[in-house]
Amino acid sequence: MFWQQVVNAVWLGAVYSLFSLGYTLIFGVLGILNLAHPSIYMWGAFIGLVAVNTLGLPIWLALPLAMLGSGLLSVLLDRIAFKTLRDRNAPHLSTLISSIGASIVLISSAQGVFSAQVSRFPFDVFPIHVFNIGSVSITLLQVTILGISIGIMIFLRWLIMKTKLGQAMRAVAYNTVTAA
C-alpha cells in the first residue's frame, strides 16, 4: 500500500508541476500572480473534450488543439485583463484583482457552456495498460504524464538558460527598464 501511494504521489506531483511551471513563468517574467491560470487549464481541458467527444478526433490531435486553444485564450486574457494595467504601471494588487475577476468570468462561462456536471473523456481515448511491479500498479497514462512533465521541464530549462529568447526573458524578469 505504501509504495502504491508513492507512485500516485509522484504522478500527482508531475501534474502539479505542469501548473507550477506556468505560474512561475508568468510571475517570473511579467511579475503577475495570475490566479486565472487554473481556469485557462480548465478551458484547455474542455477544448480537448469537445475535440474528442464532438469532433471525434483522436487524443493525439485533440491535445495540440487544446494547447493551442488555451494558449490563444491566455493571449486574449493578457490583452484584456493585464496589458492596460501594465501600460499604466498599475500596482501589483490591480493585476491580482483583475486575474481574480477573469477567473470568475472564465469559470462562469464554462458552467454556462458545459453545465456544472462532471465531464470525462471516454475511457478508451487513451490505451489502458497497467504495469504491475509486485503489489504496485502503474498505468501507461501515469508513465506518459510523468514523461511529458519531465520533458517539458528539461525543455523549459534549456529554453530559458541556453537560448536568446531565454536570455531576453531573464533580462525582462530582472529589470524591465534595462531590458527595454
mmCIF file with all atom_site columns, C-alpha atoms in Angstrom:
data_model
loop_
_atom_site.group_PDB
_atom_site.id
_atom_site.type_symbol
_atom_site.label_atom_id
_atom_site.label_alt_id
_atom_site.label_comp_id
_atom_site.label_asym_id
_atom_site.label_entity_id
_atom_site.label_seq_id
_atom_site.pdbx_PDB_ins_code
_atom_site.Cartn_x
_atom_site.Cartn_y
_atom_site.Cartn_z
_atom_site.occupancy
_atom_site.B_iso_or_equiv
_atom_site.pdbx_formal_charge
_atom_site.auth_seq_id
_atom_site.auth_comp_id
_atom_site.auth_asym_id
_atom_site.auth_atom_id
_atom_site.pdbx_PDB_model_num
ATOM 1   C CA . MET A 1 1   ? 0.000   0.000  0.000   1.00 0.00 ? 1   MET A CA 1
ATOM 2   C CA . PHE A 1 2   ? 2.817   2.454  0.853   1.00 0.00 ? 2   PHE A CA 1
ATOM 3   C CA . TRP A 1 3   ? 4.626   2.069  -2.496  1.00 0.00 ? 3   TRP A CA 1
ATOM 4   C CA . GLN A 1 4   ? 1.370   2.419  -4.414  1.00 0.00 ? 4   GLN A CA 1
ATOM 5   C CA . GLN A 1 5   ? 0.791   5.735  -2.659  1.00 0.00 ? 5   GLN A CA 1
ATOM 6   C CA . VAL A 1 6   ? 4.351   6.819  -3.515  1.00 0.00 ? 6   VAL A CA 1
ATOM 7   C CA . VAL A 1 7   ? 3.655   6.105  -7.200  1.00 0.00 ? 7   VAL A CA 1
ATOM 8   C CA . ASN A 1 8   ? 0.350   8.010  -7.001  1.00 0.00 ? 8   ASN A CA 1
ATOM 9   C CA . ALA A 1 9   ? 2.074   10.954 -5.278  1.00 0.00 ? 9   ALA A CA 1
ATOM 10  C CA . VAL A 1 10  ? 4.822   11.115 -7.914  1.00 0.00 ? 10  VAL A CA 1
ATOM 11  C CA . TRP A 1 11  ? 2.203   11.076 -10.675 1.00 0.00 ? 11  TRP A CA 1
ATOM 12  C CA . LEU A 1 12  ? 0.132   13.784 -8.973  1.00 0.00 ? 12  LEU A CA 1
ATOM 13  C CA . GLY A 1 13  ? 3.290   15.814 -8.380  1.00 0.00 ? 13  GLY A CA 1
ATOM 14  C CA . ALA A 1 14  ? 4.007   15.638 -12.112 1.00 0.00 ? 14  ALA A CA 1
ATOM 15  C CA . VAL A 1 15  ? 0.560   17.060 -12.837 1.00 0.00 ? 15  VAL A CA 1
ATOM 16  C CA . TYR A 1 16  ? 1.074   19.834 -10.283 1.00 0.00 ? 16  TYR A CA 1
ATOM 17  C CA . SER A 1 17  ? 4.483   20.620 -11.762 1.00 0.00 ? 17  SER A CA 1
ATOM 18  C CA . LEU A 1 18  ? 2.834   21.491 -15.068 1.00 0.00 ? 18  LEU A CA 1
ATOM 19  C CA . PHE A 1 19  ? 0.615   24.028 -13.274 1.00 0.00 ? 19  PHE A CA 1
ATOM 20  C CA . SER A 1 20  ? 3.535   25.464 -11.334 1.00 0.00 ? 20  SER A CA 1
ATOM 21  C CA . LEU A 1 21  ? 5.654   25.895 -14.467 1.00 0.00 ? 21  LEU A CA 1
ATOM 22  C CA . GLY A 1 22  ? 3.014   28.202 -15.899 1.00 0.00 ? 22  GLY A CA 1
ATOM 23  C CA . TYR A 1 23  ? 2.667   30.165 -12.672 1.00 0.00 ? 23  TYR A CA 1
ATOM 24  C CA . THR A 1 24  ? 6.440   30.508 -12.397 1.00 0.00 ? 24  THR A CA 1
ATOM 25  C CA . LEU A 1 25  ? 6.939   31.699 -15.961 1.00 0.00 ? 25  LEU A CA 1
ATOM 26  C CA . ILE A 1 26  ? 4.172   34.286 -15.755 1.00 0.00 ? 26  ILE A CA 1
ATOM 27  C CA . PHE A 1 27  ? 5.207   35.558 -12.349 1.00 0.00 ? 27  PHE A CA 1
ATOM 28  C CA . GLY A 1 28  ? 8.930   35.462 -13.113 1.00 0.00 ? 28  GLY A CA 1
ATOM 29  C CA . VAL A 1 29  ? 8.710   37.354 -16.390 1.00 0.00 ? 29  VAL A CA 1
ATOM 30  C CA . LEU A 1 30  ? 5.684   39.610 -16.002 1.00 0.00 ? 30  LEU A CA 1
ATOM 31  C CA . GLY A 1 31  ? 5.543   39.897 -12.222 1.00 0.00 ? 31  GLY A CA 1
ATOM 32  C CA . ILE A 1 32  ? 1.856   38.936 -12.294 1.00 0.00 ? 32  ILE A CA 1
ATOM 33  C CA . LEU A 1 33  ? 0.317   36.414 -9.950  1.00 0.00 ? 33  LEU A CA 1
ATOM 34  C CA . ASN A 1 34  ? -2.249  35.166 -12.445 1.00 0.00 ? 34  ASN A CA 1
ATOM 35  C CA . LEU A 1 35  ? -4.993  33.480 -10.455 1.00 0.00 ? 35  LEU A CA 1
ATOM 36  C CA . ALA A 1 36  ? -6.910  32.842 -13.688 1.00 0.00 ? 36  ALA A CA 1
ATOM 37  C CA . HIS A 1 37  ? -4.221  30.323 -14.676 1.00 0.00 ? 37  HIS A CA 1
ATOM 38  C CA . PRO A 1 38  ? -6.185  27.244 -13.499 1.00 0.00 ? 38  PRO A CA 1
ATOM 39  C CA . SER A 1 39  ? -9.230  28.500 -15.418 1.00 0.00 ? 39  SER A CA 1
ATOM 40  C CA . ILE A 1 40  ? -7.149  28.583 -18.601 1.00 0.00 ? 40  ILE A CA 1
ATOM 41  C CA . TYR A 1 41  ? -6.128  24.965 -17.940 1.00 0.00 ? 41  TYR A CA 1
ATOM 42  C CA . MET A 1 42  ? -9.791  24.094 -17.413 1.00 0.00 ? 42  MET A CA 1
ATOM 43  C CA . TRP A 1 43  ? -10.737 25.638 -20.757 1.00 0.00 ? 43  TRP A CA 1
ATOM 44  C CA . GLY A 1 44  ? -7.908  23.706 -22.419 1.00 0.00 ? 44  GLY A CA 1
ATOM 45  C CA . ALA A 1 45  ? -9.359  20.501 -20.985 1.00 0.00 ? 45  ALA A CA 1
ATOM 46  C CA . PHE A 1 46  ? -12.827 21.404 -22.249 1.00 0.00 ? 46  PHE A CA 1
ATOM 47  C CA . ILE A 1 47  ? -11.448 22.219 -25.715 1.00 0.00 ? 47  ILE A CA 1
ATOM 48  C CA . GLY A 1 48  ? -9.811  18.788 -25.751 1.00 0.00 ? 48  GLY A CA 1
ATOM 49  C CA . LEU A 1 49  ? -13.023 17.174 -24.515 1.00 0.00 ? 49  LEU A CA 1
ATOM 50  C CA . VAL A 1 50  ? -15.043 18.802 -27.293 1.00 0.00 ? 50  VAL A CA 1
ATOM 51  C CA . ALA A 1 51  ? -12.421 17.779 -29.855 1.00 0.00 ? 51  ALA A CA 1
ATOM 52  C CA . VAL A 1 52  ? -12.650 14.144 -28.737 1.00 0.00 ? 52  VAL A CA 1
ATOM 53  C CA . ASN A 1 53  ? -16.363 13.808 -27.953 1.00 0.00 ? 53  ASN A CA 1
ATOM 54  C CA . THR A 1 54  ? -17.964 16.129 -30.521 1.00 0.00 ? 54  THR A CA 1
ATOM 55  C CA . LEU A 1 55  ? -15.451 16.275 -33.371 1.00 0.00 ? 55  LEU A CA 1
ATOM 56  C CA . GLY A 1 56  ? -14.359 12.651 -32.934 1.00 0.00 ? 56  GLY A CA 1
ATOM 57  C CA . LEU A 1 57  ? -10.638 13.494 -33.053 1.00 0.00 ? 57  LEU A CA 1
ATOM 58  C CA . PRO A 1 58  ? -8.092  11.104 -31.578 1.00 0.00 ? 58  PRO A CA 1
ATOM 59  C CA . ILE A 1 59  ? -6.352  12.255 -28.403 1.00 0.00 ? 59  ILE A CA 1
ATOM 60  C CA . TRP A 1 60  ? -3.053  12.922 -30.193 1.00 0.00 ? 60  TRP A CA 1
ATOM 61  C CA . LEU A 1 61  ? -4.833  15.542 -32.350 1.00 0.00 ? 61  LEU A CA 1
ATOM 62  C CA . ALA A 1 62  ? -7.071  16.872 -29.578 1.00 0.00 ? 62  ALA A CA 1
ATOM 63  C CA . LEU A 1 63  ? -4.130  17.560 -27.258 1.00 0.00 ? 63  LEU A CA 1
ATOM 64  C CA . PRO A 1 64  ? -2.332  20.073 -29.537 1.00 0.00 ? 64  PRO A CA 1
ATOM 65  C CA . LEU A 1 65  ? -5.689  21.656 -30.359 1.00 0.00 ? 65  LEU A CA 1
ATOM 66  C CA . ALA A 1 66  ? -6.399  22.077 -26.637 1.00 0.00 ? 66  ALA A CA 1
ATOM 67  C CA . MET A 1 67  ? -2.954  23.584 -26.078 1.00 0.00 ? 67  MET A CA 1
ATOM 68  C CA . LEU A 1 68  ? -3.407  25.990 -28.975 1.00 0.00 ? 68  LEU A CA 1
ATOM 69  C CA . GLY A 1 69  ? -6.878  26.981 -27.757 1.00 0.00 ? 69  GLY A CA 1
ATOM 70  C CA . SER A 1 70  ? -5.756  27.617 -24.193 1.00 0.00 ? 70  SER A CA 1
ATOM 71  C CA . GLY A 1 71  ? -2.700  29.496 -25.479 1.00 0.00 ? 71  GLY A CA 1
ATOM 72  C CA . LEU A 1 72  ? -4.896  31.784 -27.566 1.00 0.00 ? 72  LEU A CA 1
ATOM 73  C CA . LEU A 1 73  ? -7.201  32.258 -24.586 1.00 0.00 ? 73  LEU A CA 1
ATOM 74  C CA . SER A 1 74  ? -4.162  33.213 -22.483 1.00 0.00 ? 74  SER A CA 1
ATOM 75  C CA . VAL A 1 75  ? -3.113  35.826 -25.030 1.00 0.00 ? 75  VAL A CA 1
ATOM 76  C CA . LEU A 1 76  ? -6.661  37.196 -25.076 1.00 0.00 ? 76  LEU A CA 1
ATOM 77  C CA . LEU A 1 77  ? -6.691  37.286 -21.270 1.00 0.00 ? 77  LEU A CA 1
ATOM 78  C CA . ASP A 1 78  ? -3.395  39.167 -21.254 1.00 0.00 ? 78  ASP A CA 1
ATOM 79  C CA . ARG A 1 79  ? -4.670  41.737 -23.770 1.00 0.00 ? 79  ARG A CA 1
ATOM 80  C CA . ILE A 1 80  ? -7.956  42.299 -21.948 1.00 0.00 ? 80  ILE A CA 1
ATOM 81  C CA . ALA A 1 81  ? -7.035  41.959 -18.275 1.00 0.00 ? 81  ALA A CA 1
ATOM 82  C CA . PHE A 1 82  ? -3.327  42.747 -17.924 1.00 0.00 ? 82  PHE A CA 1
ATOM 83  C CA . LYS A 1 83  ? -1.896  44.813 -20.794 1.00 0.00 ? 83  LYS A CA 1
ATOM 84  C CA . THR A 1 84  ? -3.726  48.036 -19.977 1.00 0.00 ? 84  THR A CA 1
ATOM 85  C CA . LEU A 1 85  ? -2.715  47.697 -16.343 1.00 0.00 ? 85  LEU A CA 1
ATOM 86  C CA . ARG A 1 86  ? 0.934   47.150 -17.336 1.00 0.00 ? 86  ARG A CA 1
ATOM 87  C CA . ASP A 1 87  ? 0.811   50.132 -19.690 1.00 0.00 ? 87  ASP A CA 1
ATOM 88  C CA . ARG A 1 88  ? -0.453  52.326 -16.823 1.00 0.00 ? 88  ARG A CA 1
ATOM 89  C CA . ASN A 1 89  ? 2.140   50.963 -14.355 1.00 0.00 ? 89  ASN A CA 1
ATOM 90  C CA . ALA A 1 90  ? -0.724  49.920 -12.111 1.00 0.00 ? 90  ALA A CA 1
ATOM 91  C CA . PRO A 1 91  ? 0.155   48.406 -8.731  1.00 0.00 ? 91  PRO A CA 1
ATOM 92  C CA . HIS A 1 92  ? 0.512   44.637 -8.492  1.00 0.00 ? 92  HIS A CA 1
ATOM 93  C CA . LEU A 1 93  ? -2.678  44.423 -6.487  1.00 0.00 ? 93  LEU A CA 1
ATOM 94  C CA . SER A 1 94  ? -4.604  45.677 -9.535  1.00 0.00 ? 94  SER A CA 1
ATOM 95  C CA . THR A 1 95  ? -3.387  42.799 -11.696 1.00 0.00 ? 95  THR A CA 1
ATOM 96  C CA . LEU A 1 96  ? -4.157  40.343 -8.908  1.00 0.00 ? 96  LEU A CA 1
ATOM 97  C CA . ILE A 1 97  ? -7.727  41.619 -8.649  1.00 0.00 ? 97  ILE A CA 1
ATOM 98  C CA . SER A 1 98  ? -8.044  41.600 -12.446 1.00 0.00 ? 98  SER A CA 1
ATOM 99  C CA . SER A 1 99  ? -6.917  37.975 -12.570 1.00 0.00 ? 99  SER A CA 1
ATOM 100 C CA . ILE A 1 100 ? -9.466  37.003 -9.914  1.00 0.00 ? 100 ILE A CA 1
ATOM 101 C CA . GLY A 1 101 ? -12.213 38.692 -11.946 1.00 0.00 ? 101 GLY A CA 1
ATOM 102 C CA . ALA A 1 102 ? -11.017 36.999 -15.133 1.00 0.00 ? 102 ALA A CA 1
ATOM 103 C CA . SER A 1 103 ? -11.063 33.644 -13.355 1.00 0.00 ? 103 SER A CA 1
ATOM 104 C CA . ILE A 1 104 ? -14.647 34.186 -12.238 1.00 0.00 ? 104 ILE A CA 1
ATOM 105 C CA . VAL A 1 105 ? -15.663 35.099 -15.806 1.00 0.00 ? 105 VAL A CA 1
ATOM 106 C CA . LEU A 1 106 ? -13.886 32.043 -17.270 1.00 0.00 ? 106 LEU A CA 1
ATOM 107 C CA . ILE A 1 107 ? -15.400 29.648 -14.723 1.00 0.00 ? 107 ILE A CA 1
ATOM 108 C CA . SER A 1 108 ? -18.895 31.097 -15.109 1.00 0.00 ? 108 SER A CA 1
ATOM 109 C CA . SER A 1 109 ? -18.596 30.908 -18.897 1.00 0.00 ? 109 SER A CA 1
ATOM 110 C CA . ALA A 1 110 ? -17.557 27.269 -18.690 1.00 0.00 ? 110 ALA A CA 1
ATOM 111 C CA . GLN A 1 111 ? -20.507 26.499 -16.416 1.00 0.00 ? 111 GLN A CA 1
ATOM 112 C CA . GLY A 1 112 ? -22.825 28.246 -18.864 1.00 0.00 ? 112 GLY A CA 1
ATOM 113 C CA . VAL A 1 113 ? -21.462 26.357 -21.864 1.00 0.00 ? 113 VAL A CA 1
ATOM 114 C CA . PHE A 1 114 ? -20.779 22.920 -20.366 1.00 0.00 ? 114 PHE A CA 1
ATOM 115 C CA . SER A 1 115 ? -23.051 22.991 -17.276 1.00 0.00 ? 115 SER A CA 1
ATOM 116 C CA . ALA A 1 116 ? -21.858 22.264 -13.764 1.00 0.00 ? 116 ALA A CA 1
ATOM 117 C CA . GLN A 1 117 ? -21.714 18.492 -14.066 1.00 0.00 ? 117 GLN A CA 1
ATOM 118 C CA . VAL A 1 118 ? -18.733 16.173 -14.190 1.00 0.00 ? 118 VAL A CA 1
ATOM 119 C CA . SER A 1 119 ? -17.427 15.690 -17.717 1.00 0.00 ? 119 SER A CA 1
ATOM 120 C CA . ARG A 1 120 ? -14.984 12.947 -18.612 1.00 0.00 ? 120 ARG A CA 1
ATOM 121 C CA . PHE A 1 121 ? -13.024 11.801 -21.589 1.00 0.00 ? 121 PHE A CA 1
ATOM 122 C CA . PRO A 1 122 ? -14.140 8.392  -22.830 1.00 0.00 ? 122 PRO A CA 1
ATOM 123 C CA . PHE A 1 123 ? -12.270 5.616  -21.063 1.00 0.00 ? 123 PHE A CA 1
ATOM 124 C CA . ASP A 1 124 ? -10.903 4.202  -24.313 1.00 0.00 ? 124 ASP A CA 1
ATOM 125 C CA . VAL A 1 125 ? -9.431  7.535  -25.512 1.00 0.00 ? 125 VAL A CA 1
ATOM 126 C CA . PHE A 1 126 ? -6.023  6.575  -24.104 1.00 0.00 ? 126 PHE A CA 1
ATOM 127 C CA . PRO A 1 127 ? -4.778  2.978  -24.142 1.00 0.00 ? 127 PRO A CA 1
ATOM 128 C CA . ILE A 1 128 ? -5.338  1.286  -20.810 1.00 0.00 ? 128 ILE A CA 1
ATOM 129 C CA . HIS A 1 129 ? -2.216  -0.657 -19.918 1.00 0.00 ? 129 HIS A CA 1
ATOM 130 C CA . VAL A 1 130 ? -1.314  -1.499 -16.355 1.00 0.00 ? 130 VAL A CA 1
ATOM 131 C CA . PHE A 1 131 ? 2.184   -2.482 -15.316 1.00 0.00 ? 131 PHE A CA 1
ATOM 132 C CA . ASN A 1 132 ? 2.346   -4.487 -12.109 1.00 0.00 ? 132 ASN A CA 1
ATOM 133 C CA . ILE A 1 133 ? 5.572   -4.430 -10.143 1.00 0.00 ? 133 ILE A CA 1
ATOM 134 C CA . GLY A 1 134 ? 4.933   -6.520 -7.081  1.00 0.00 ? 134 GLY A CA 1
ATOM 135 C CA . SER A 1 135 ? 1.881   -5.033 -5.408  1.00 0.00 ? 135 SER A CA 1
ATOM 136 C CA . VAL A 1 136 ? 2.311   -1.681 -7.178  1.00 0.00 ? 136 VAL A CA 1
ATOM 137 C CA . SER A 1 137 ? 0.213   -0.876 -10.261 1.00 0.00 ? 137 SER A CA 1
ATOM 138 C CA . ILE A 1 138 ? 1.395   1.819  -12.657 1.00 0.00 ? 138 ILE A CA 1
ATOM 139 C CA . THR A 1 139 ? -0.721  2.808  -15.638 1.00 0.00 ? 139 THR A CA 1
ATOM 140 C CA . LEU A 1 140 ? 0.586   3.855  -19.031 1.00 0.00 ? 140 LEU A CA 1
ATOM 141 C CA . LEU A 1 141 ? -1.191  7.189  -18.528 1.00 0.00 ? 141 LEU A CA 1
ATOM 142 C CA . GLN A 1 142 ? 0.778   7.821  -15.312 1.00 0.00 ? 142 GLN A CA 1
ATOM 143 C CA . VAL A 1 143 ? 4.050   6.998  -17.077 1.00 0.00 ? 143 VAL A CA 1
ATOM 144 C CA . THR A 1 144 ? 3.108   9.239  -20.016 1.00 0.00 ? 144 THR A CA 1
ATOM 145 C CA . ILE A 1 145 ? 2.207   12.205 -17.803 1.00 0.00 ? 145 ILE A CA 1
ATOM 146 C CA . LEU A 1 146 ? 5.417   11.820 -15.809 1.00 0.00 ? 146 LEU A CA 1
ATOM 147 C CA . GLY A 1 147 ? 7.465   11.611 -19.016 1.00 0.00 ? 147 GLY A CA 1
ATOM 148 C CA . ILE A 1 148 ? 5.778   14.654 -20.546 1.00 0.00 ? 148 ILE A CA 1
ATOM 149 C CA . SER A 1 149 ? 6.245   16.651 -17.329 1.00 0.00 ? 149 SER A CA 1
ATOM 150 C CA . ILE A 1 150 ? 9.936   15.827 -17.122 1.00 0.00 ? 150 ILE A CA 1
ATOM 151 C CA . GLY A 1 151 ? 10.342  16.535 -20.849 1.00 0.00 ? 151 GLY A CA 1
ATOM 152 C CA . ILE A 1 152 ? 8.679   19.940 -20.552 1.00 0.00 ? 152 ILE A CA 1
ATOM 153 C CA . MET A 1 153 ? 10.813  20.817 -17.517 1.00 0.00 ? 153 MET A CA 1
ATOM 154 C CA . ILE A 1 154 ? 14.008  19.906 -19.360 1.00 0.00 ? 154 ILE A CA 1
ATOM 155 C CA . PHE A 1 155 ? 12.880  21.809 -22.467 1.00 0.00 ? 155 PHE A CA 1
ATOM 156 C CA . LEU A 1 156 ? 11.984  24.940 -20.480 1.00 0.00 ? 156 LEU A CA 1
ATOM 157 C CA . ARG A 1 157 ? 15.293  24.828 -18.617 1.00 0.00 ? 157 ARG A CA 1
ATOM 158 C CA . TRP A 1 158 ? 17.119  24.623 -21.943 1.00 0.00 ? 158 TRP A CA 1
ATOM 159 C CA . LEU A 1 159 ? 14.960  27.373 -23.460 1.00 0.00 ? 159 LEU A CA 1
ATOM 160 C CA . ILE A 1 160 ? 15.500  29.762 -20.555 1.00 0.00 ? 160 ILE A CA 1
ATOM 161 C CA . MET A 1 161 ? 19.199  29.072 -19.964 1.00 0.00 ? 161 MET A CA 1
ATOM 162 C CA . LYS A 1 162 ? 20.587  28.380 -23.458 1.00 0.00 ? 162 LYS A CA 1
ATOM 163 C CA . THR A 1 163 ? 18.662  30.477 -25.992 1.00 0.00 ? 163 THR A CA 1
ATOM 164 C CA . LYS A 1 164 ? 18.397  34.158 -26.933 1.00 0.00 ? 164 LYS A CA 1
ATOM 165 C CA . LEU A 1 165 ? 14.695  34.075 -26.064 1.00 0.00 ? 165 LEU A CA 1
ATOM 166 C CA . GLY A 1 166 ? 15.519  32.749 -22.599 1.00 0.00 ? 166 GLY A CA 1
ATOM 167 C CA . GLN A 1 167 ? 18.176  35.409 -22.156 1.00 0.00 ? 167 GLN A CA 1
ATOM 168 C CA . ALA A 1 168 ? 15.616  38.070 -23.090 1.00 0.00 ? 168 ALA A CA 1
ATOM 169 C CA . MET A 1 169 ? 13.082  36.583 -20.663 1.00 0.00 ? 169 MET A CA 1
ATOM 170 C CA . ARG A 1 170 ? 15.636  36.594 -17.845 1.00 0.00 ? 170 ARG A CA 1
ATOM 171 C CA . ALA A 1 171 ? 16.573  40.198 -18.640 1.00 0.00 ? 171 ALA A CA 1
ATOM 172 C CA . VAL A 1 172 ? 12.936  41.320 -18.535 1.00 0.00 ? 172 VAL A CA 1
ATOM 173 C CA . ALA A 1 173 ? 12.386  39.433 -15.283 1.00 0.00 ? 173 ALA A CA 1
ATOM 174 C CA . TYR A 1 174 ? 15.458  41.054 -13.754 1.00 0.00 ? 174 TYR A CA 1
ATOM 175 C CA . ASN A 1 175 ? 14.784  44.625 -14.836 1.00 0.00 ? 175 ASN A CA 1
ATOM 176 C CA . THR A 1 176 ? 12.187  45.657 -17.415 1.00 0.00 ? 176 THR A CA 1
ATOM 177 C CA . VAL A 1 177 ? 13.557  49.169 -17.843 1.00 0.00 ? 177 VAL A CA 1
ATOM 178 C CA . THR A 1 178 ? 17.092  47.990 -18.576 1.00 0.00 ? 178 THR A CA 1
ATOM 179 C CA . ALA A 1 179 ? 15.815  45.184 -20.831 1.00 0.00 ? 179 ALA A CA 1
ATOM 180 C CA . ALA A 1 180 ? 13.831  47.682 -22.901 1.00 0.00 ? 180 ALA A CA 1
#
